XYZ file of C-alpha atoms in Angstrom:
602
model
C 124.086 118.681 121.688
C 121.736 120.338 120.910
C 119.570 119.475 124.305
C 122.481 121.068 125.641
C 122.406 124.849 123.476
C 118.300 124.933 124.459
C 119.341 124.616 128.110
C 121.550 127.271 127.565
C 119.841 128.956 125.622
C 117.017 129.427 128.580
C 119.029 129.882 131.123
C 120.743 132.887 129.497
C 117.729 133.629 128.801
C 117.775 133.655 124.498
C 115.949 132.322 122.150
C 117.958 129.639 120.271
C 116.078 129.411 116.698
C 117.272 126.606 114.450
C 114.357 126.636 111.720
C 113.847 128.759 108.309
C 110.424 129.569 110.707
C 109.019 130.804 113.369
C 108.296 126.381 114.360
C 108.751 125.353 117.771
C 111.934 122.891 117.666
C 109.796 118.933 117.285
C 111.499 116.833 120.095
C 111.569 113.163 121.147
C 113.004 111.484 124.513
C 115.527 109.003 124.506
C 114.717 106.067 125.085
C 115.483 101.806 126.531
C 113.853 98.949 124.591
C 114.014 95.677 123.649
C 114.468 93.587 119.923
C 115.835 90.369 120.454
C 116.938 89.881 123.777
C 118.941 92.933 124.009
C 118.565 96.114 125.437
C 118.934 98.825 123.574
C 118.964 102.997 123.058
C 117.732 105.336 121.763
C 118.887 109.026 121.547
C 116.649 112.018 122.313
C 115.938 113.249 118.346
C 115.729 116.892 116.677
C 113.886 117.073 114.078
C 114.469 120.857 112.105
C 111.863 122.523 109.713
C 114.056 123.921 106.046
C 116.556 122.406 107.118
C 117.925 118.880 107.469
C 119.613 117.588 110.769
C 120.980 114.195 109.977
C 122.588 111.987 113.483
C 124.923 109.227 111.850
C 125.271 108.521 115.488
C 121.372 107.873 115.487
C 120.987 106.926 111.976
C 121.431 103.347 111.453
C 121.299 103.602 107.538
C 123.380 107.263 107.313
C 126.272 105.284 109.372
C 126.258 102.721 107.610
C 125.406 104.088 103.416
C 126.799 107.134 104.173
C 124.515 110.287 102.556
C 122.981 108.252 99.546
C 121.793 105.350 101.719
C 120.090 107.661 102.387
C 118.723 109.363 100.384
C 118.167 106.253 98.441
C 115.735 104.897 101.212
C 114.343 108.015 101.115
C 112.819 107.551 97.612
C 111.991 104.310 97.822
C 109.709 105.069 101.213
C 108.585 107.848 100.525
C 109.841 109.755 103.520
C 111.104 112.385 105.073
C 114.955 112.499 104.779
C 115.070 113.714 108.723
C 112.060 111.047 109.483
C 113.676 108.012 106.951
C 117.468 108.288 109.036
C 116.309 107.857 112.231
C 112.777 105.411 111.946
C 113.713 101.753 110.923
C 114.200 99.947 107.970
C 111.059 98.389 108.395
C 108.534 101.622 109.076
C 110.385 101.962 104.962
C 109.307 98.503 104.206
C 105.422 99.526 105.563
C 105.377 102.353 104.137
C 106.277 101.023 100.603
C 103.423 98.403 101.427
C 101.062 101.206 102.437
C 101.845 102.560 99.357
C 101.601 100.269 97.582
C 98.369 98.540 98.951
C 96.829 102.278 97.954
C 97.180 102.707 94.922
C 95.796 98.873 94.148
C 92.364 100.355 95.990
C 92.720 97.047 98.834
C 92.083 98.459 102.433
C 95.037 99.226 105.316
C 94.289 97.438 108.211
C 93.824 99.317 111.254
C 95.329 97.268 113.440
C 99.432 97.195 113.529
C 98.846 92.677 114.393
C 97.422 89.861 113.159
C 95.937 87.076 115.675
C 97.937 83.709 115.144
C 95.972 81.187 113.090
C 95.018 78.083 116.174
C 97.625 75.338 115.633
C 97.883 71.407 117.933
C 101.034 70.959 119.168
C 102.433 68.788 116.766
C 101.827 71.052 114.027
C 103.327 74.200 115.986
C 106.673 72.265 116.324
C 106.852 72.162 111.809
C 106.231 75.254 111.082
C 107.783 77.569 114.575
C 111.752 76.685 112.871
C 114.062 79.235 111.385
C 116.817 78.181 108.783
C 119.077 75.459 108.069
C 121.862 75.189 110.223
C 124.710 72.692 109.788
C 127.384 71.548 112.189
C 130.526 72.206 110.438
C 134.047 69.508 110.281
C 136.304 70.529 112.601
C 139.508 71.191 110.930
C 141.515 72.533 108.184
C 140.247 72.551 104.782
C 142.064 73.578 101.451
C 140.428 74.248 98.169
C 136.663 75.198 98.978
C 134.219 77.027 97.444
C 131.194 79.021 99.572
C 127.510 79.700 97.640
C 125.456 81.638 98.411
C 121.733 82.180 97.216
C 121.021 85.271 96.163
C 119.292 87.397 99.115
C 117.537 83.896 99.346
C 114.448 85.026 101.913
C 113.646 87.851 99.633
C 113.824 85.978 96.461
C 111.807 83.353 97.846
C 108.773 85.894 98.754
C 109.329 87.189 95.628
C 109.425 84.023 93.256
C 106.631 82.429 94.952
C 104.121 84.653 95.926
C 104.707 84.967 99.773
C 102.919 87.437 101.963
C 100.704 87.574 104.478
C 97.055 87.882 102.304
C 98.257 85.757 99.681
C 98.704 82.519 102.236
C 96.348 80.303 103.120
C 94.040 82.165 101.324
C 90.501 81.469 100.558
C 90.249 81.291 96.481
C 93.313 78.450 95.805
C 92.173 75.454 97.032
C 94.260 73.160 94.528
C 97.310 75.174 94.578
C 100.434 73.287 95.682
C 101.765 73.029 99.063
C 104.327 74.817 101.318
C 107.083 71.575 102.218
C 106.205 70.690 105.709
C 103.833 72.945 106.782
C 101.482 72.384 103.625
C 99.890 75.518 103.055
C 98.717 76.786 99.980
C 99.701 79.877 98.024
C 97.537 81.963 95.682
C 97.818 80.964 92.045
C 94.679 84.248 91.411
C 96.984 87.774 92.198
C 100.056 88.609 93.414
C 100.702 89.719 96.727
C 101.838 92.986 98.357
C 105.089 92.391 100.223
C 106.322 90.159 97.497
C 105.896 92.641 94.636
C 107.761 95.157 97.142
C 109.800 92.513 97.755
C 109.983 92.260 93.973
C 110.812 95.798 92.861
C 113.779 96.126 95.020
C 115.502 93.018 94.105
C 115.897 94.634 90.850
C 117.029 97.315 91.662
C 119.999 96.477 93.212
C 120.207 94.245 90.967
C 120.831 97.504 88.131
C 122.807 98.578 90.313
C 125.390 96.236 90.644
C 125.462 95.709 86.881
C 126.366 99.483 87.249
C 128.876 99.090 89.814
C 131.108 96.327 87.101
C 131.064 100.021 85.400
C 128.168 97.383 82.262
C 127.988 100.046 78.922
C 124.237 98.838 78.710
C 122.947 99.624 82.476
C 119.942 101.364 82.593
C 119.713 104.219 85.170
C 117.815 103.306 87.705
C 114.513 105.826 88.512
C 111.640 104.595 90.621
C 109.479 107.668 88.608
C 108.685 109.759 86.437
C 108.839 112.854 88.274
C 112.641 112.302 89.231
C 113.161 115.648 91.559
C 109.888 113.760 93.423
C 110.505 110.846 96.157
C 108.608 108.678 94.784
C 107.704 105.086 92.347
C 105.698 104.129 90.046
C 105.060 99.929 90.605
C 102.895 97.659 88.654
C 99.398 97.221 89.513
C 98.648 93.811 89.758
C 95.560 93.576 87.246
C 94.967 90.227 85.337
C 97.170 91.262 81.981
C 94.638 89.850 80.047
C 91.569 92.620 80.842
C 92.068 95.897 79.418
C 94.985 98.430 80.900
C 92.250 101.287 83.539
C 92.046 104.611 81.496
C 95.098 107.064 83.421
C 92.515 109.278 85.043
C 91.377 106.001 86.382
C 94.585 104.727 87.633
C 95.000 104.812 91.703
C 96.862 107.637 92.716
C 99.108 109.370 95.107
C 98.627 112.735 96.562
C 101.936 114.334 96.599
C 101.958 116.650 99.609
C 103.755 120.651 99.427
C 107.239 120.243 100.225
C 107.476 122.139 102.870
C 104.994 119.149 104.091
C 106.521 116.429 103.525
C 109.977 116.548 103.626
C 112.739 118.517 101.028
C 113.644 115.056 98.389
C 117.290 114.296 98.448
C 117.171 114.998 94.381
C 116.528 117.988 94.954
C 119.488 120.717 94.885
C 120.995 121.041 99.207
C 123.896 122.211 100.839
C 124.413 119.364 101.962
C 127.819 118.383 104.354
C 127.667 115.135 105.962
C 130.763 115.118 109.174
C 131.210 112.916 111.954
C 129.861 115.747 114.541
C 127.424 113.933 117.059
C 124.651 115.981 115.137
C 125.319 118.185 112.186
C 122.500 121.304 111.045
C 122.682 121.079 106.997
C 121.324 124.024 105.490
C 118.794 123.369 102.713
C 118.709 125.562 99.173
C 115.825 127.442 98.244
C 114.864 125.477 94.348
C 112.724 128.004 92.788
C 110.125 126.026 91.886
C 106.864 127.108 92.321
C 105.027 124.511 94.914
C 102.311 124.307 92.430
C 104.499 122.601 90.132
C 105.733 119.699 92.644
C 103.174 117.090 91.058
C 103.809 114.769 88.475
C 106.990 115.215 85.910
C 106.994 119.458 85.513
C 108.843 121.774 83.854
C 112.658 122.122 86.129
C 112.285 126.572 87.408
C 115.942 127.457 86.665
C 119.141 125.612 85.372
C 119.465 124.257 88.796
C 116.394 121.953 88.620
C 116.754 120.719 85.576
C 121.099 120.061 86.205
C 119.237 117.878 89.138
C 116.559 115.839 85.882
C 119.296 115.956 84.119
C 121.629 114.068 86.857
C 118.581 111.659 87.909
C 119.207 110.120 83.632
C 123.328 109.882 84.092
C 124.265 106.148 86.297
C 125.549 106.896 90.156
C 129.422 106.846 89.984
C 130.040 102.794 91.276
C 130.460 104.325 94.941
C 127.244 105.863 94.560
C 125.766 102.574 93.333
C 127.138 100.552 95.835
C 125.132 102.625 99.060
C 122.673 102.436 97.928
C 122.694 99.009 96.697
C 123.722 97.928 100.340
C 120.497 100.243 101.153
C 118.476 98.468 99.687
C 119.748 95.445 100.958
C 118.613 96.363 104.846
C 115.104 97.465 103.695
C 115.065 93.335 101.458
C 116.707 91.953 105.124
C 113.634 93.811 107.454
C 110.734 92.698 105.084
C 112.167 88.562 105.958
C 111.732 89.631 109.203
C 108.312 91.978 109.361
C 106.235 88.772 107.871
C 106.681 87.604 111.710
C 106.885 90.698 113.433
C 104.303 91.393 116.355
C 103.498 94.547 115.189
C 103.648 95.131 111.361
C 101.005 96.011 109.795
C 101.219 93.591 106.183
C 102.756 90.809 108.934
C 101.838 86.833 109.510
C 103.292 84.837 111.427
C 101.795 81.637 108.607
C 103.477 83.665 105.165
C 107.204 83.484 108.193
C 107.114 80.364 108.601
C 106.667 79.885 104.529
C 109.664 81.197 103.768
C 111.528 79.736 106.604
C 110.130 76.000 104.591
C 111.219 76.730 101.550
C 114.357 78.308 102.536
C 114.995 74.154 104.100
C 114.282 72.661 101.605
C 116.220 74.927 98.925
C 119.497 74.679 101.314
C 118.288 70.807 101.419
C 118.254 70.861 97.462
C 121.632 72.215 96.982
C 123.313 69.989 99.307
C 122.216 66.910 97.400
C 123.034 68.479 93.662
C 126.380 68.996 95.618
C 126.764 65.590 96.824
C 125.307 64.142 93.644
C 128.978 65.829 92.058
C 131.291 65.011 94.538
C 132.201 67.792 96.425
C 132.175 67.437 99.909
C 129.750 69.039 102.230
C 131.847 71.002 105.242
C 129.347 72.842 106.444
C 125.626 74.902 105.324
C 124.264 77.628 107.519
C 121.446 78.731 106.431
C 121.583 80.374 102.768
C 126.017 79.483 101.699
C 126.686 76.013 102.055
C 131.130 75.309 102.041
C 131.439 73.025 98.969
C 135.391 71.661 98.682
C 136.930 69.359 96.279
C 140.186 69.042 95.707
C 140.469 69.147 92.331
C 137.905 71.298 91.650
C 138.145 75.314 89.644
C 135.940 78.209 90.186
C 134.573 77.444 86.903
C 133.414 74.051 88.370
C 131.932 76.027 91.248
C 130.016 78.541 89.654
C 128.515 75.151 86.915
C 127.459 73.985 89.778
C 125.795 76.785 91.384
C 124.122 76.931 87.907
C 122.946 73.648 88.252
C 121.455 74.155 91.773
C 119.579 77.200 90.094
C 117.975 74.378 87.333
C 116.919 72.721 90.273
C 115.603 75.164 93.321
C 114.560 78.242 91.153
C 116.401 80.538 92.956
C 119.626 82.297 91.418
C 123.323 81.359 93.371
C 125.980 83.036 93.077
C 130.286 81.884 94.314
C 130.837 84.053 97.106
C 133.780 83.375 96.761
C 137.088 80.052 96.778
C 138.994 80.024 99.246
C 142.409 79.176 99.240
C 142.269 77.030 102.205
C 139.437 77.079 105.602
C 139.793 77.057 109.188
C 136.491 75.932 110.984
C 136.439 76.109 115.322
C 135.585 74.301 117.538
C 132.813 75.471 120.575
C 135.784 78.130 123.496
C 134.637 75.130 126.143
C 135.093 71.947 124.537
C 137.606 71.396 121.578
C 136.227 68.640 120.593
C 131.879 70.670 120.152
C 131.495 72.613 116.550
C 129.844 75.471 116.058
C 127.978 76.972 113.721
C 129.569 80.632 113.526
C 133.737 79.614 114.385
C 135.497 79.578 111.685
C 137.776 81.585 109.177
C 138.607 81.665 105.757
C 141.455 83.221 103.424
C 140.629 83.906 99.040
C 142.388 83.538 96.917
C 141.661 87.535 96.505
C 140.131 89.793 98.716
C 139.909 90.158 102.092
C 139.844 87.208 104.869
C 136.480 86.211 106.234
C 135.773 86.328 109.509
C 133.572 84.701 112.108
C 132.957 84.627 115.744
C 136.086 85.895 116.963
C 137.795 88.053 119.204
C 138.054 90.834 115.566
C 134.037 90.809 115.805
C 133.204 91.423 118.342
C 131.964 95.558 119.443
C 133.879 94.102 123.960
C 136.660 93.668 123.216
C 139.386 95.537 123.398
C 141.259 97.526 120.389
C 143.947 96.294 120.498
C 143.283 92.458 121.694
C 141.549 92.852 118.274
C 144.720 94.448 116.556
C 146.554 91.340 117.796
C 144.107 89.008 115.852
C 144.256 90.710 112.772
C 147.860 91.078 112.403
C 148.527 87.391 112.797
C 145.129 87.100 110.040
C 147.343 89.630 107.725
C 150.601 86.918 108.606
C 148.855 83.604 107.852
C 146.782 85.091 105.320
C 150.117 83.795 103.178
C 149.486 80.071 103.185
C 148.816 78.075 100.804
C 148.406 74.989 102.812
C 148.518 73.830 106.100
C 152.301 73.132 105.301
C 152.721 77.044 105.039
C 150.171 77.676 107.607
C 152.552 76.263 110.350
C 155.594 78.213 109.108
C 153.481 81.103 109.246
C 152.366 80.689 113.017
C 156.392 80.929 113.520
C 155.810 83.615 112.515
C 152.812 84.728 113.649
C 153.486 83.613 116.982
C 157.108 86.902 117.216
C 154.033 89.366 116.559
C 152.429 87.943 119.829
C 155.035 88.148 121.794
C 155.781 91.427 120.804
C 152.783 92.414 122.181
C 152.830 90.501 125.196
C 155.730 92.829 125.580
C 154.323 96.277 125.348
C 151.924 95.784 128.043
C 155.263 94.633 130.176
C 156.438 97.823 128.940
C 153.050 99.855 128.778
C 154.557 100.731 124.839
C 150.899 101.246 123.559
C 148.154 103.468 123.697
C 145.290 103.706 126.856
C 143.253 103.854 124.654
C 143.729 99.909 122.636
C 142.965 98.786 125.803
C 138.822 99.694 126.762
C 136.471 97.706 126.741
C 132.603 99.019 125.634
C 130.152 96.437 127.516
C 125.947 97.593 127.249
C 123.936 97.800 129.678
C 121.308 95.465 130.107
C 119.981 97.424 133.625
C 120.267 100.466 135.790
C 123.293 100.687 137.324
C 121.920 100.715 141.017
C 119.486 97.614 139.600
C 123.044 95.264 138.959
C 123.125 93.723 142.305
C 126.680 91.188 141.340
C 130.389 93.347 141.251
C 131.152 92.710 137.598
C 132.534 94.716 135.854
C 130.471 96.648 134.136
C 128.070 97.124 137.256
C 130.874 98.556 139.617
C 131.927 100.900 136.527
C 128.207 101.893 135.750
C 127.634 102.997 139.795
C 130.944 104.810 139.689
C 129.887 106.772 136.738
C 126.088 106.578 138.503
C 128.163 108.485 141.573
C 129.800 111.137 138.905
C 126.384 112.870 138.513
C 126.734 110.257 135.171
C 123.114 109.561 134.128
C 122.889 105.735 132.218
C 119.789 104.099 131.224
C 119.339 100.877 129.898
C 120.571 99.677 125.908
C 123.160 102.895 127.215
C 127.204 101.902 126.229
C 130.190 102.638 128.522
C 133.404 102.553 129.018
C 136.344 101.637 131.082
C 139.641 99.998 131.947
C 140.595 97.543 134.336
C 142.768 97.950 137.153
C 143.615 94.984 138.751
C 140.395 92.260 137.765
C 141.374 90.334 141.889
C 141.245 93.682 143.427
C 139.238 92.688 146.582
C 137.287 96.440 146.369
C 135.143 95.969 143.405
C 136.066 99.358 142.850
C 140.015 98.941 141.875
C 139.028 95.942 139.746
C 137.655 98.462 136.841
C 137.187 102.263 136.032
C 135.517 103.788 134.003
C 137.313 105.132 130.676
C 136.260 108.937 131.958
C 137.807 108.963 135.200
C 140.295 106.464 134.229
C 143.691 108.113 136.072
C 146.492 107.782 135.608
C 148.048 106.332 138.582
C 145.079 103.701 138.498
C 146.954 101.162 135.828
C 145.809 98.825 134.290
C 146.129 95.208 134.924
C 149.185 93.933 132.699
C 148.092 90.088 133.324
C 145.058 90.521 132.213
C 144.849 91.774 129.242
C 147.945 89.012 128.907
C 145.013 86.622 128.951
C 142.684 88.640 126.492
C 145.740 88.616 123.777
C 146.223 85.014 124.828
C 142.608 83.335 124.570
C 142.053 85.669 120.915
C 145.470 84.585 119.511
C 144.084 80.512 120.322
C 141.431 79.826 117.733
C 144.597 79.988 115.073
C 146.690 77.263 116.626
C 143.896 74.592 117.110
C 144.754 72.744 114.322
C 148.282 72.839 114.365
C 152.264 70.690 114.772
C 152.084 71.578 118.031
C 151.887 74.790 120.529
C 153.645 77.197 122.104
C 154.582 76.794 125.969
C 151.544 78.761 128.595
């Protein structure tokens, strides 16, 4: 929106000032990039001075965790709000690590990449492995408990002191060894990454207690300065040594608010809408900039209200959003230990975490089996255990025993009335790790690998699966499941008829696909390539990583342009391919019929 406004202003010879002062707008161009084998697109950004501009479609945290999550990330990372909204959570982790290193007087690496230690081929084969994944038992199972390690990888980093500088340190030659790898972990000093992670885990646990309405939960405050985004971390000094005088302790310089960016706890007139771009005015606080360091005394009633509000625990909803934001930091913290551009990264630390995770999952599996449970599936940090007469209390007792043996926190995620593990689409005899659905006694149905979870599924197909799942969720055993399946088939028949009669909304037929290359670089006439070239001819500039939308008009047509039509170019006379969409509905419904007694005629 803002690039278009600025272009129009230039055409009209107008000066469009969106900042509070004469600063020129800070803009970054859109770009395409590759991440974990996928081509992604990051839109252009426009940063304001004196105002906040939060683009929910260009900010993962603001989109997933709302403003509460964004404020939380800004507080713990010390990044300005607008930059925090647009950057990755990995950048936030790096800033937290650098701040802690600065406080400890540790030199911060200038280069972002540390080379991997040389390894023999057999050592590389043992080390270069991820989490442990079992293939599930195919079929319909009742009374299944899902046992999850709570934040397993971050907990391993905090519990076992895994950090780039603690792996194979030179000061502890007799330290215990990591299973399979033989890496040593420092026993004399805590690592920077493990301390950062430990603080985030504690903060998430506190928010969890606040979500549950625990009257004894204390407000989570990272700094004595309630209205500044500043964290106070432990210094990591030996507890046996005398405490350093306060004046000698490491300090972090807090820049002037106009340089630092407005802090999230300051009074602001903030409105968040679904609009793609939104300028947010920040009201003046009346605070003397010279008092921005340290606590200070609020200069007016509004700041007194802010200081008092920070002492009050957040609402359960706010605590949930903040906890979700911290979750993404913790998830990223593990991945960043092995990321080539991480300033505090080291692949050996990443390998050590994975090795410990594999060992702990095996210990959990053996513990459950020793107690008479059958392991149906194991997936990196979770177990699906089954015992016919087990109650929730039995599963909770099992998690406590696993906690004692592994040293890691574990919880019962849910006890499912039934679970259906589905085979591969290509072969009905081959199981796959991530294709199943689980129906709990209470709460939402858990779905993995079905069409309703995929971003490129037409809304009509996803709606059919969700509606069928709601009916099947009423079943309690295999016999009642088969009875409910008959009701679900009636829903399928209704959807098929609606396609025949045209009694549907056209936007429910839209298919979303991500471009993997520029439109002109496609060699095959795939549906994505056809729609992309249609838009290109219409003057729309597309880049790799962007998402386009189209409708299937005639999948069997000889001319490529007759097969699909870009959604923005679609007109009524193009119609849609009834048979193609009916086929998609039937294929989506097949997931529920794999283990039924009979299947309808096709």
